[in-house]
Amino acid sequence: MRTTVGIIGGGPAGLLLARLLHRAGIDCVVLENRTREYVEQRQRAGMLEQGTVDALGEAGAAERLAAEGMVHQGIELRFAGERHHIDFPALTGGRTVTIYAQTEIVKDLVALQLAEGPPLLFGAEALAVEKAESETPVVRFLHQGREQTLSCDWVAGCDGFHGISRDAFPPAVSRAYRHDYPYSWLGILADVPPSCEELIYARSERGFALHTMRSPRVSRLYLQVPGGTDPADWPDERIWDELAARFAIDADWTLRRGPITAKSVTAMRGYVHEPMRHGRLLLAGDAAHIVPPTGAKGLNLAVSDVRVMARALAELYRTGNTQLLDSYSELCLQHVWQATRFSDDMTRMLHVQPDGDAFDDRMQLARLRRITASRHAAAELAANYSGLPLHV
Ligand code: APR
Ligand code: PHB
């Protein structure tokens, strides 16, 4: 097989990149090793920055998002029995955020690609990226029991944290930065209307808890648990009791309970691979970076990477100009490190540190009080959460 851009991975990064390239008239092929059913049901993020909503619009994939997405005017910080609303539009000059599940984005992008192209191969496992330093890189992959090759001008490594694209970077040029947080998130989906219109980030002496949602009828909630927790150790009643205790405030508010339909534990880590380009191989999304989910940045970073990559490749094929392509890695990494910094700040401010002491507790409360008492501090949180501008 031959194409202009070989895309490894049919998650949000790979699928959105394919859409943007297709609309720019650039041929590409997406190789996804899982099945369509698997990628469409994988429970992940749901908080979209305005830039992500815009990118899905540019890709012609925002119709259902416009109809079903839930625009939020901010978030609630809950601590020491108090509740504080952070008003994004008032603090950012109008920017805000939208809740729309990643599963729905993937469904929308898959449906479009199967209907209009470019080719999307499920069950196609990329084995290696070869000759990345040459002008004719090749992706070796397994599909329908046969080993095949995809010859390309460029390869986009959109194959997530557990993919194979990073393996094509020679050790001499590859730098990985990693931090594993000493706790995880137990996440649930529940068939019960949200208990609040917006997200609640709760810092409790018992541990962090997050209230979010997927629709007016489905709640999504997370609670901090020790690393390595087995979801089987958390029967539904225990989850609801612990969540209620962590969200408790001195006000008339109760956590709605209902049937839990999904339960999983996610490790908390930060990871950045530098550079994000080697020869004709470009990394995007989780293949290049992982952020702790407290800042809701993972999906939005994947989108910002592929927006830059699509612009850079379109410029190359339209004008021969390689300037944006040559600065791809540096430009994305500036944005990635700022999102990682924000996600790390939110994580350390809101989670009980297992090895922390009373001083650490007071530091967390002092940070939260600064945000809820100072418009400047609140505006800094709102600016980061709703999405820092990408200087392209
Ligand atoms: N060959 C083909 N496909 C592969 C391979 C491979 N060797 N390895 C992984 N994949 C596929 C995975 O099955 C997955 O569908 O690549 C895709 C990567 O998608 P994601 O992991 O969702 O990563 P990305 O597209 O960058 O999106 C980032 O997803 O993980 C969340 O929190 C993250 O919200 C963020 C978003
Ligand atoms: C989600 O809706 O899944 C979500 C929202 C905000 C976060 C993390 C997850 O910080």
Tab-separated table of C-alpha atoms and ligand atoms in Angstrom:
chain	number	residue	atom	x	y	z
A	1	MET	CA	0.000	0.000	0.000
A	2	ARG	CA	1.089	3.585	-0.534
A	3	THR	CA	-0.226	6.923	0.787
A	4	THR	CA	0.994	10.419	1.569
A	5	VAL	CA	0.518	10.240	5.366
A	6	GLY	CA	0.401	6.906	7.184
A	7	ILE	CA	-1.489	7.369	10.475
A	8	ILE	CA	-0.937	4.789	13.201
A	9	GLY	CA	-3.834	4.776	15.663
A	10	GLY	CA	-7.579	5.337	15.322
A	11	GLY	CA	-8.156	7.227	18.563
A	12	PRO	CA	-9.096	10.926	18.698
A	13	ALA	CA	-5.658	12.062	17.466
A	14	GLY	CA	-5.444	9.726	14.480
A	15	LEU	CA	-9.076	10.083	13.450
A	16	LEU	CA	-9.139	13.874	13.696
A	17	LEU	CA	-5.834	14.152	11.829
A	18	ALA	CA	-7.257	11.970	9.045
A	19	ARG	CA	-10.310	14.233	8.807
A	20	LEU	CA	-8.278	17.438	8.667
A	21	LEU	CA	-5.838	16.022	6.080
A	22	HIS	CA	-8.690	14.627	3.972
A	23	ARG	CA	-10.339	18.061	3.899
A	24	ALA	CA	-6.981	19.558	2.875
A	25	GLY	CA	-6.803	17.110	-0.034
A	26	ILE	CA	-3.914	15.114	1.434
A	27	ASP	CA	-4.162	11.325	1.088
A	28	CYS	CA	-3.789	9.285	4.261
A	29	VAL	CA	-4.593	5.869	5.702
A	30	VAL	CA	-5.433	5.085	9.333
A	31	LEU	CA	-4.213	1.794	10.832
A	32	GLU	CA	-6.078	0.877	14.039
A	33	ASN	CA	-5.237	-2.395	15.756
A	34	ARG	CA	-8.492	-2.710	17.709
A	35	THR	CA	-12.041	-3.257	16.452
A	36	ARG	CA	-14.486	-0.449	15.744
A	37	GLU	CA	-16.641	-1.581	18.694
A	38	TYR	CA	-13.664	-1.468	21.050
A	39	VAL	CA	-12.487	2.021	20.161
A	40	GLU	CA	-16.017	3.426	20.259
A	41	GLN	CA	-16.848	2.150	23.751
A	42	ARG	CA	-13.516	2.981	25.460
A	43	GLN	CA	-14.471	5.244	28.397
A	44	ARG	CA	-12.104	8.218	28.506
A	45	ALA	CA	-12.345	11.983	28.854
A	46	GLY	CA	-15.204	14.346	28.202
A	47	MET	CA	-14.152	17.964	28.816
A	48	LEU	CA	-13.496	19.969	25.635
A	49	GLU	CA	-11.689	23.303	25.386
A	50	GLN	CA	-13.069	25.787	22.868
A	51	GLY	CA	-10.114	24.981	20.573
A	52	THR	CA	-11.166	21.348	20.485
A	53	VAL	CA	-14.759	22.269	19.654
A	54	ASP	CA	-13.425	24.540	16.887
A	55	ALA	CA	-11.184	21.785	15.490
A	56	LEU	CA	-14.081	19.324	15.327
A	57	GLY	CA	-16.064	22.009	13.509
A	58	GLU	CA	-13.200	22.512	11.007
A	59	ALA	CA	-13.247	18.740	10.490
A	60	GLY	CA	-16.968	18.774	9.752
A	61	ALA	CA	-17.500	16.502	12.756
A	62	ALA	CA	-19.296	18.798	15.203
A	63	GLU	CA	-22.989	18.351	14.263
A	64	ARG	CA	-23.924	16.050	17.158
A	65	LEU	CA	-21.521	17.911	19.450
A	66	ALA	CA	-23.454	21.143	18.727
A	67	ALA	CA	-26.751	19.386	19.472
A	68	GLU	CA	-25.761	17.273	22.492
A	69	GLY	CA	-22.645	18.933	23.932
A	70	MET	CA	-23.215	20.615	27.296
A	71	VAL	CA	-21.646	24.077	27.465
A	72	HIS	CA	-20.476	24.846	31.000
A	73	GLN	CA	-19.861	28.280	32.479
A	74	GLY	CA	-17.231	27.073	34.911
A	75	ILE	CA	-16.434	24.566	37.624
A	76	GLU	CA	-16.990	24.310	41.379
A	77	LEU	CA	-14.131	23.952	43.831
A	78	ARG	CA	-15.296	22.274	47.044
A	79	PHE	CA	-13.147	22.150	50.195
A	80	ALA	CA	-13.406	22.605	53.971
A	81	GLY	CA	-17.185	22.205	53.733
A	82	GLU	CA	-17.458	25.172	51.328
A	83	ARG	CA	-18.367	25.496	47.647
A	84	HIS	CA	-16.847	28.077	45.287
A	85	HIS	CA	-17.818	28.619	41.645
A	86	ILE	CA	-15.096	29.622	39.183
A	87	ASP	CA	-16.835	31.630	36.456
A	88	PHE	CA	-14.859	30.986	33.269
A	89	PRO	CA	-16.441	33.507	30.833
A	90	ALA	CA	-16.211	36.320	33.403
A	91	LEU	CA	-12.552	35.526	34.063
A	92	THR	CA	-11.399	34.721	30.517
A	93	GLY	CA	-13.288	37.321	28.503
A	94	GLY	CA	-15.839	34.773	27.279
A	95	ARG	CA	-14.007	31.486	26.803
A	96	THR	CA	-15.657	28.449	28.328
A	97	VAL	CA	-15.771	24.636	28.014
A	98	THR	CA	-18.074	21.890	26.732
A	99	ILE	CA	-18.809	18.398	28.033
A	100	TYR	CA	-19.048	15.815	25.218
A	101	ALA	CA	-17.697	12.302	25.754
A	102	GLN	CA	-14.593	11.159	23.894
A	103	THR	CA	-16.512	8.005	22.959
A	104	GLU	CA	-18.982	10.202	21.045
A	105	ILE	CA	-16.178	12.099	19.287
A	106	VAL	CA	-14.674	8.786	18.176
A	107	LYS	CA	-18.067	7.521	16.971
A	108	ASP	CA	-18.642	10.728	14.983
A	109	LEU	CA	-15.169	10.625	13.394
A	110	VAL	CA	-15.323	6.892	12.601
A	111	ALA	CA	-18.748	7.250	10.950
A	112	LEU	CA	-17.515	10.161	8.819
A	113	GLN	CA	-14.348	8.368	7.769
A	114	LEU	CA	-16.121	5.121	6.859
A	115	ALA	CA	-18.622	7.136	4.829
A	116	GLU	CA	-16.299	9.605	3.109
A	117	GLY	CA	-12.778	8.171	3.464
A	118	PRO	CA	-9.825	8.188	3.833
A	119	PRO	CA	-9.258	4.457	4.386
A	120	LEU	CA	-9.594	3.332	8.032
A	121	LEU	CA	-8.401	-0.216	8.664
A	122	PHE	CA	-9.492	-1.871	11.896
A	123	GLY	CA	-7.610	-4.919	13.129
A	124	ALA	CA	-4.464	-3.470	11.542
A	125	GLU	CA	-1.604	-3.703	14.022
A	126	ALA	CA	1.442	-1.574	13.178
A	127	LEU	CA	4.580	-3.561	13.958
A	128	ALA	CA	7.241	-0.952	13.249
A	129	VAL	CA	8.024	2.334	11.551
A	130	GLU	CA	11.029	1.867	9.279
A	131	LYS	CA	13.282	4.326	7.388
A	132	ALA	CA	11.863	7.308	9.318
A	133	GLU	CA	15.040	9.254	8.490
A	134	SER	CA	14.487	8.708	4.751
A	135	GLU	CA	12.053	10.411	2.367
A	136	THR	CA	10.112	7.161	2.041
A	137	PRO	CA	9.273	5.905	5.526
A	138	VAL	CA	7.400	2.610	5.772
A	139	VAL	CA	4.932	1.237	8.299
A	140	ARG	CA	5.069	-2.525	8.625
A	141	PHE	CA	1.731	-3.878	9.854
A	142	LEU	CA	-0.306	-7.028	10.336
A	143	HIS	CA	-3.809	-7.140	8.853
A	144	GLN	CA	-6.105	-10.102	8.184
A	145	GLY	CA	-3.309	-12.466	9.143
A	146	ARG	CA	-0.846	-11.039	6.617
A	147	GLU	CA	2.160	-8.833	7.173
A	148	GLN	CA	1.960	-5.819	4.864
A	149	THR	CA	3.755	-2.522	4.324
A	150	LEU	CA	2.408	1.013	3.961
A	151	SER	CA	4.843	3.287	2.098
A	152	CYS	CA	4.389	6.976	2.927
A	153	ASP	CA	5.849	10.436	2.608
A	154	TRP	CA	5.156	10.985	6.340
A	155	VAL	CA	4.116	8.835	9.304
A	156	ALA	CA	1.914	10.178	12.123
A	157	GLY	CA	2.398	8.234	15.352
A	158	CYS	CA	-1.031	8.573	16.972
A	159	ASP	CA	-0.901	5.177	18.662
A	160	GLY	CA	-1.188	6.255	22.276
A	161	PHE	CA	1.003	5.583	25.294
A	162	HIS	CA	1.300	1.857	24.570
A	163	GLY	CA	1.944	2.230	20.845
A	164	ILE	CA	5.073	1.441	18.839
A	165	SER	CA	5.873	4.800	17.193
A	166	ARG	CA	8.286	5.998	19.877
A	167	ASP	CA	10.348	2.829	19.266
A	168	ALA	CA	11.445	4.346	15.947
A	169	PHE	CA	13.321	7.155	17.744
A	170	PRO	CA	17.012	6.273	18.135
A	171	PRO	CA	17.926	6.172	21.852
A	172	ALA	CA	20.478	8.927	21.232
A	173	VAL	CA	17.747	11.453	20.326
A	174	SER	CA	14.952	10.156	22.563
A	175	ARG	CA	14.311	11.842	25.942
A	176	ALA	CA	11.453	10.712	28.214
A	177	TYR	CA	10.271	12.616	31.282
A	178	ARG	CA	8.000	10.678	33.623
A	179	HIS	CA	6.322	11.090	37.001
A	180	ASP	CA	4.107	8.452	38.631
A	181	TYR	CA	1.732	9.903	41.244
A	182	PRO	CA	1.288	7.779	44.408
A	183	TYR	CA	-2.450	7.280	43.846
A	184	SER	CA	-4.989	6.363	41.150
A	185	TRP	CA	-8.544	7.276	40.141
A	186	LEU	CA	-11.479	4.922	40.497
A	187	GLY	CA	-13.931	6.074	37.817
A	188	ILE	CA	-17.601	5.147	37.466
A	189	LEU	CA	-20.417	5.720	35.006
A	190	ALA	CA	-23.870	5.755	36.618
A	191	ASP	CA	-27.385	5.891	35.169
A	192	VAL	CA	-28.431	8.814	37.320
A	193	PRO	CA	-28.851	12.513	36.469
A	194	PRO	CA	-25.905	14.663	37.575
A	195	SER	CA	-26.177	16.072	41.114
A	196	CYS	CA	-24.965	19.449	39.923
A	197	GLU	CA	-25.084	21.242	36.575
A	198	GLU	CA	-21.332	21.587	36.387
A	199	LEU	CA	-18.188	19.789	37.488
A	200	ILE	CA	-17.272	19.615	41.173
A	201	TYR	CA	-13.612	19.216	42.116
A	202	ALA	CA	-13.632	18.244	45.810
A	203	ARG	CA	-10.587	18.302	48.093
A	204	SER	CA	-11.486	16.281	51.176
A	205	GLU	CA	-9.343	15.009	54.046
A	206	ARG	CA	-10.493	11.573	52.852
A	207	GLY	CA	-9.161	12.143	49.355
A	208	PHE	CA	-10.024	13.799	46.063
A	209	ALA	CA	-13.372	13.340	44.293
A	210	LEU	CA	-14.661	14.643	40.953
A	211	HIS	CA	-18.281	14.930	39.827
A	212	THR	CA	-18.738	15.208	36.082
A	213	MET	CA	-21.246	13.877	33.579
A	214	ARG	CA	-21.914	12.442	30.105
A	215	SER	CA	-25.501	13.609	29.528
A	216	PRO	CA	-28.491	14.941	31.536
A	217	ARG	CA	-29.153	11.290	32.466
A	218	VAL	CA	-25.642	9.864	32.986
A	219	SER	CA	-23.197	10.881	35.710
A	220	ARG	CA	-19.449	10.300	35.619
A	221	LEU	CA	-17.598	10.363	38.942
A	222	TYR	CA	-14.055	9.667	40.096
A	223	LEU	CA	-12.434	9.213	43.492
A	224	GLN	CA	-8.823	9.058	44.560
A	225	VAL	CA	-7.745	5.556	45.596
A	226	PRO	CA	-4.332	4.031	46.416
A	227	GLY	CA	-2.236	3.004	43.412
A	228	GLY	CA	-2.909	-0.582	42.328
A	229	THR	CA	-6.483	-0.574	43.701
A	230	ASP	CA	-8.642	-3.437	42.394
A	231	PRO	CA	-12.111	-2.157	41.330
A	232	ALA	CA	-13.545	-5.418	42.710
A	233	ASP	CA	-12.677	-4.155	46.217
A	234	TRP	CA	-15.162	-1.301	45.699
A	235	PRO	CA	-18.776	-2.518	45.635
A	236	ASP	CA	-21.281	0.105	44.470
A	237	GLU	CA	-22.499	0.994	47.973
A	238	ARG	CA	-18.975	1.639	49.176
A	239	ILE	CA	-18.305	3.907	46.199
A	240	TRP	CA	-21.444	5.972	46.754
A	241	ASP	CA	-20.825	6.246	50.520
A	242	GLU	CA	-17.235	7.402	49.968
A	243	LEU	CA	-18.201	9.881	47.258
A	244	ALA	CA	-20.975	11.316	49.473
A	245	ALA	CA	-18.512	11.737	52.338
A	246	ARG	CA	-15.979	13.525	50.133
A	247	PHE	CA	-18.537	15.876	48.549
A	248	ALA	CA	-20.202	16.700	51.903
A	249	ILE	CA	-20.730	20.455	52.464
A	250	ASP	CA	-22.456	22.625	55.058
A	251	ALA	CA	-25.373	23.290	52.673
A	252	ASP	CA	-28.515	21.719	51.295
A	253	TRP	CA	-27.021	19.388	48.671
A	254	THR	CA	-27.106	15.641	48.224
A	255	LEU	CA	-25.283	13.303	45.867
A	256	ARG	CA	-27.750	11.437	43.650
A	257	ARG	CA	-27.162	7.674	43.506
A	258	GLY	CA	-28.043	5.178	40.793
A	259	PRO	CA	-26.975	1.975	39.015
A	260	ILE	CA	-23.246	1.932	38.250
A	261	THR	CA	-22.736	0.732	34.674
A	262	ALA	CA	-18.945	0.973	34.391
A	263	LYS	CA	-16.113	0.908	36.918
A	264	SER	CA	-12.350	1.174	36.300
A	265	VAL	CA	-9.110	2.255	37.953
A	266	THR	CA	-6.666	4.527	36.131
A	267	ALA	CA	-3.092	5.136	37.226
A	268	MET	CA	-2.025	8.794	37.521
A	269	ARG	CA	1.077	9.700	35.602
A	270	GLY	CA	2.770	12.508	33.766
A	271	TYR	CA	4.883	11.630	30.750
A	272	VAL	CA	6.464	13.667	27.966
A	273	HIS	CA	8.609	12.346	25.119
A	274	GLU	CA	10.976	14.758	23.417
A	275	PRO	CA	11.293	15.404	20.574
A	276	MET	CA	7.906	14.820	18.878
A	277	ARG	CA	9.503	14.428	15.456
A	278	HIS	CA	12.225	12.217	14.048
A	279	GLY	CA	12.839	12.548	10.336
A	280	ARG	CA	9.480	11.955	8.667
A	281	LEU	CA	7.831	10.501	11.788
A	282	LEU	CA	5.659	12.912	13.783
A	283	LEU	CA	4.123	12.001	17.167
A	284	ALA	CA	0.769	13.345	18.394
A	285	GLY	CA	-1.440	12.795	21.437
A	286	ASP	CA	-0.836	10.117	24.034
A	287	ALA	CA	1.944	8.644	21.876
A	288	ALA	CA	3.978	11.692	22.926
A	289	HIS	CA	2.549	12.704	26.303
A	290	ILE	CA	0.297	11.713	29.172
A	291	VAL	CA	-1.073	14.171	31.725
A	292	PRO	CA	-2.766	13.405	35.057
A	293	PRO	CA	-6.510	13.782	34.234
A	294	THR	CA	-7.178	16.410	36.949
A	295	GLY	CA	-6.706	19.199	34.439
A	296	ALA	CA	-8.856	17.580	31.711
A	297	LYS	CA	-6.039	18.129	29.196
A	298	GLY	CA	-5.348	14.709	27.582
A	299	LEU	CA	-7.883	14.864	24.781
A	300	ASN	CA	-7.399	18.607	24.237
A	301	LEU	CA	-3.622	18.195	23.884
A	302	ALA	CA	-4.121	15.427	21.304
A	303	VAL	CA	-6.353	17.786	19.337
A	304	SER	CA	-3.936	20.711	19.544
A	305	ASP	CA	-1.078	18.482	18.324
A	306	VAL	CA	-2.962	17.292	15.252
A	307	ARG	CA	-4.237	20.789	14.440
A	308	VAL	CA	-0.599	21.918	14.192
A	309	MET	CA	0.420	18.795	12.277
A	310	ALA	CA	-2.436	19.115	9.765
A	311	ARG	CA	-1.645	22.829	9.233
A	312	ALA	CA	2.042	22.071	8.784
A	313	LEU	CA	1.490	19.278	6.241
A	314	ALA	CA	-1.127	21.305	4.356
A	315	GLU	CA	1.354	24.212	4.128
A	316	LEU	CA	4.070	21.875	2.856
A	317	TYR	CA	1.939	20.358	0.100
A	318	ARG	CA	0.337	23.662	-0.843
A	319	THR	CA	3.388	25.914	-0.887
A	320	GLY	CA	6.467	23.771	-0.226
A	321	ASN	CA	7.025	25.822	2.936
A	322	THR	CA	8.448	23.602	5.718
A	323	GLN	CA	8.639	26.281	8.432
A	324	LEU	CA	5.691	25.050	10.517
A	325	LEU	CA	6.752	21.438	10.035
A	326	ASP	CA	10.292	22.256	11.141
A	327	SER	CA	8.956	23.861	14.334
A	328	TYR	CA	6.266	21.223	14.935
A	329	SER	CA	7.968	19.498	17.868
A	330	GLU	CA	9.080	22.690	19.620
A	331	LEU	CA	5.684	24.361	19.194
A	332	CYS	CA	3.707	21.366	20.472
A	333	LEU	CA	6.076	20.744	23.375
A	334	GLN	CA	5.741	24.331	24.643
A	335	HIS	CA	1.983	23.759	24.828
A	336	VAL	CA	2.376	20.252	26.252
A	337	TRP	CA	4.630	21.364	29.093
A	338	GLN	CA	2.248	24.168	30.069
A	339	ALA	CA	-0.690	21.738	30.111
A	340	THR	CA	1.419	19.283	32.113
A	341	ARG	CA	2.355	22.007	34.593
A	342	PHE	CA	-1.335	22.970	35.047
A	343	SER	CA	-2.421	19.326	35.397
A	344	ASP	CA	0.346	18.735	37.954
A	345	ASP	CA	-0.648	21.874	39.924
A	346	MET	CA	-4.331	20.816	40.018
A	347	THR	CA	-3.385	17.257	40.988
A	348	ARG	CA	-1.091	18.232	43.858
A	349	MET	CA	-3.505	20.885	45.127
A	350	LEU	CA	-6.515	18.564	45.299
A	351	HIS	CA	-5.263	15.069	46.189
A	352	VAL	CA	-4.312	13.845	49.649
A	353	GLN	CA	-0.576	13.135	49.464
A	354	PRO	CA	-0.068	9.671	51.038
A	355	ASP	CA	3.257	10.764	52.516
A	356	GLY	CA	2.004	14.277	53.279
A	357	ASP	CA	1.703	15.890	56.719
A	358	ALA	CA	-0.350	18.633	58.394
A	359	PHE	CA	1.848	21.277	56.791
A	360	ASP	CA	1.030	19.873	53.321
A	361	ASP	CA	-2.694	19.962	54.163
A	362	ARG	CA	-2.428	23.624	55.111
A	363	MET	CA	-0.507	24.381	51.921
A	364	GLN	CA	-3.292	22.837	49.834
A	365	LEU	CA	-5.950	24.851	51.656
A	366	ALA	CA	-3.896	28.033	51.304
A	367	ARG	CA	-3.608	27.461	47.520
A	368	LEU	CA	-7.361	26.876	47.243
A	369	ARG	CA	-8.167	29.933	49.346
A	370	ARG	CA	-5.889	32.103	47.215
A	371	ILE	CA	-7.836	31.007	44.101
A	372	THR	CA	-11.251	31.612	45.674
A	373	ALA	CA	-10.220	34.955	47.228
A	374	SER	CA	-8.230	36.490	44.366
A	375	ARG	CA	-9.673	37.298	40.935
A	376	HIS	CA	-6.150	37.139	39.498
A	377	ALA	CA	-5.533	33.650	40.876
A	378	ALA	CA	-8.987	32.487	39.750
A	379	ALA	CA	-8.393	33.971	36.299
A	380	GLU	CA	-5.130	32.042	36.014
A	381	LEU	CA	-6.965	28.788	36.753
A	382	ALA	CA	-9.772	29.679	34.317
A	383	ALA	CA	-7.281	30.595	31.566
A	384	ASN	CA	-5.444	27.270	31.889
A	385	TYR	CA	-8.559	25.135	32.276
A	386	SER	CA	-10.425	26.657	29.316
A	387	GLY	CA	-7.273	26.347	27.189
A	388	LEU	CA	-4.174	28.477	26.751
A	389	PRO	CA	-3.781	29.871	23.226
A	390	LEU	CA	-1.559	27.942	20.833
A	391	HIS	CA	0.699	30.471	19.085
A	392	VAL	CA	0.616	29.036	15.564
B	1	APR	N1	-1.071	-0.327	15.664
B	1	APR	C1	-2.267	0.261	15.400
B	1	APR	N2	-2.989	0.951	16.321
B	1	APR	C2	-2.467	1.032	17.563
B	1	APR	C3	-1.236	0.450	17.927
B	1	APR	C4	-0.541	-0.256	16.909
B	1	APR	N3	0.645	-0.842	17.149
B	1	APR	N4	-0.997	0.704	19.243
B	1	APR	C5	-2.050	1.433	19.697
B	1	APR	N5	-2.941	1.623	18.695
B	1	APR	C6	-4.221	2.340	18.765
B	1	APR	C7	-5.021	2.109	20.042
B	1	APR	O1	-5.842	0.953	19.921
B	1	APR	C8	-5.860	3.383	20.121
B	1	APR	O2	-7.108	3.218	19.473
B	1	APR	O3	-3.925	3.728	18.794
B	1	APR	C9	-5.024	4.422	19.377
B	1	APR	C10	-4.489	5.489	20.322
B	1	APR	O4	-5.613	6.224	20.816
B	1	APR	P1	-5.571	6.893	22.280
B	1	APR	O5	-4.856	6.003	23.227
B	1	APR	O6	-6.993	7.302	22.606
B	1	APR	O7	-4.665	8.185	22.116
B	1	APR	P2	-4.958	9.557	21.338
B	1	APR	O8	-5.633	9.329	20.045
B	1	APR	O9	-3.687	10.283	21.411
B	1	APR	O10	-6.034	10.310	22.259
B	1	APR	C11	-5.703	10.817	23.510
B	1	APR	O11	-7.255	9.387	24.568
B	1	APR	O12	-6.240	8.034	26.116
B	1	APR	C12	-7.034	9.122	25.962
B	1	APR	O13	-6.751	10.485	27.879
B	1	APR	C13	-6.359	10.312	26.539
B	1	APR	O14	-8.205	11.678	26.127
B	1	APR	C14	-6.888	11.381	25.680
B	1	APR	C15	-6.967	10.745	24.315
B	2	PHB	C1	-14.558	13.635	32.498
B	2	PHB	O1	-15.645	14.187	32.219
B	2	PHB	O2	-14.319	12.413	32.294
B	2	PHB	C2	-13.483	14.481	33.146
B	2	PHB	C3	-13.688	15.854	33.313
B	2	PHB	C4	-12.718	16.628	33.922
B	2	PHB	C5	-11.538	16.022	34.364
B	2	PHB	C6	-11.324	14.645	34.183
B	2	PHB	C7	-12.304	13.872	33.576
B	2	PHB	O3	-10.589	16.778	34.990
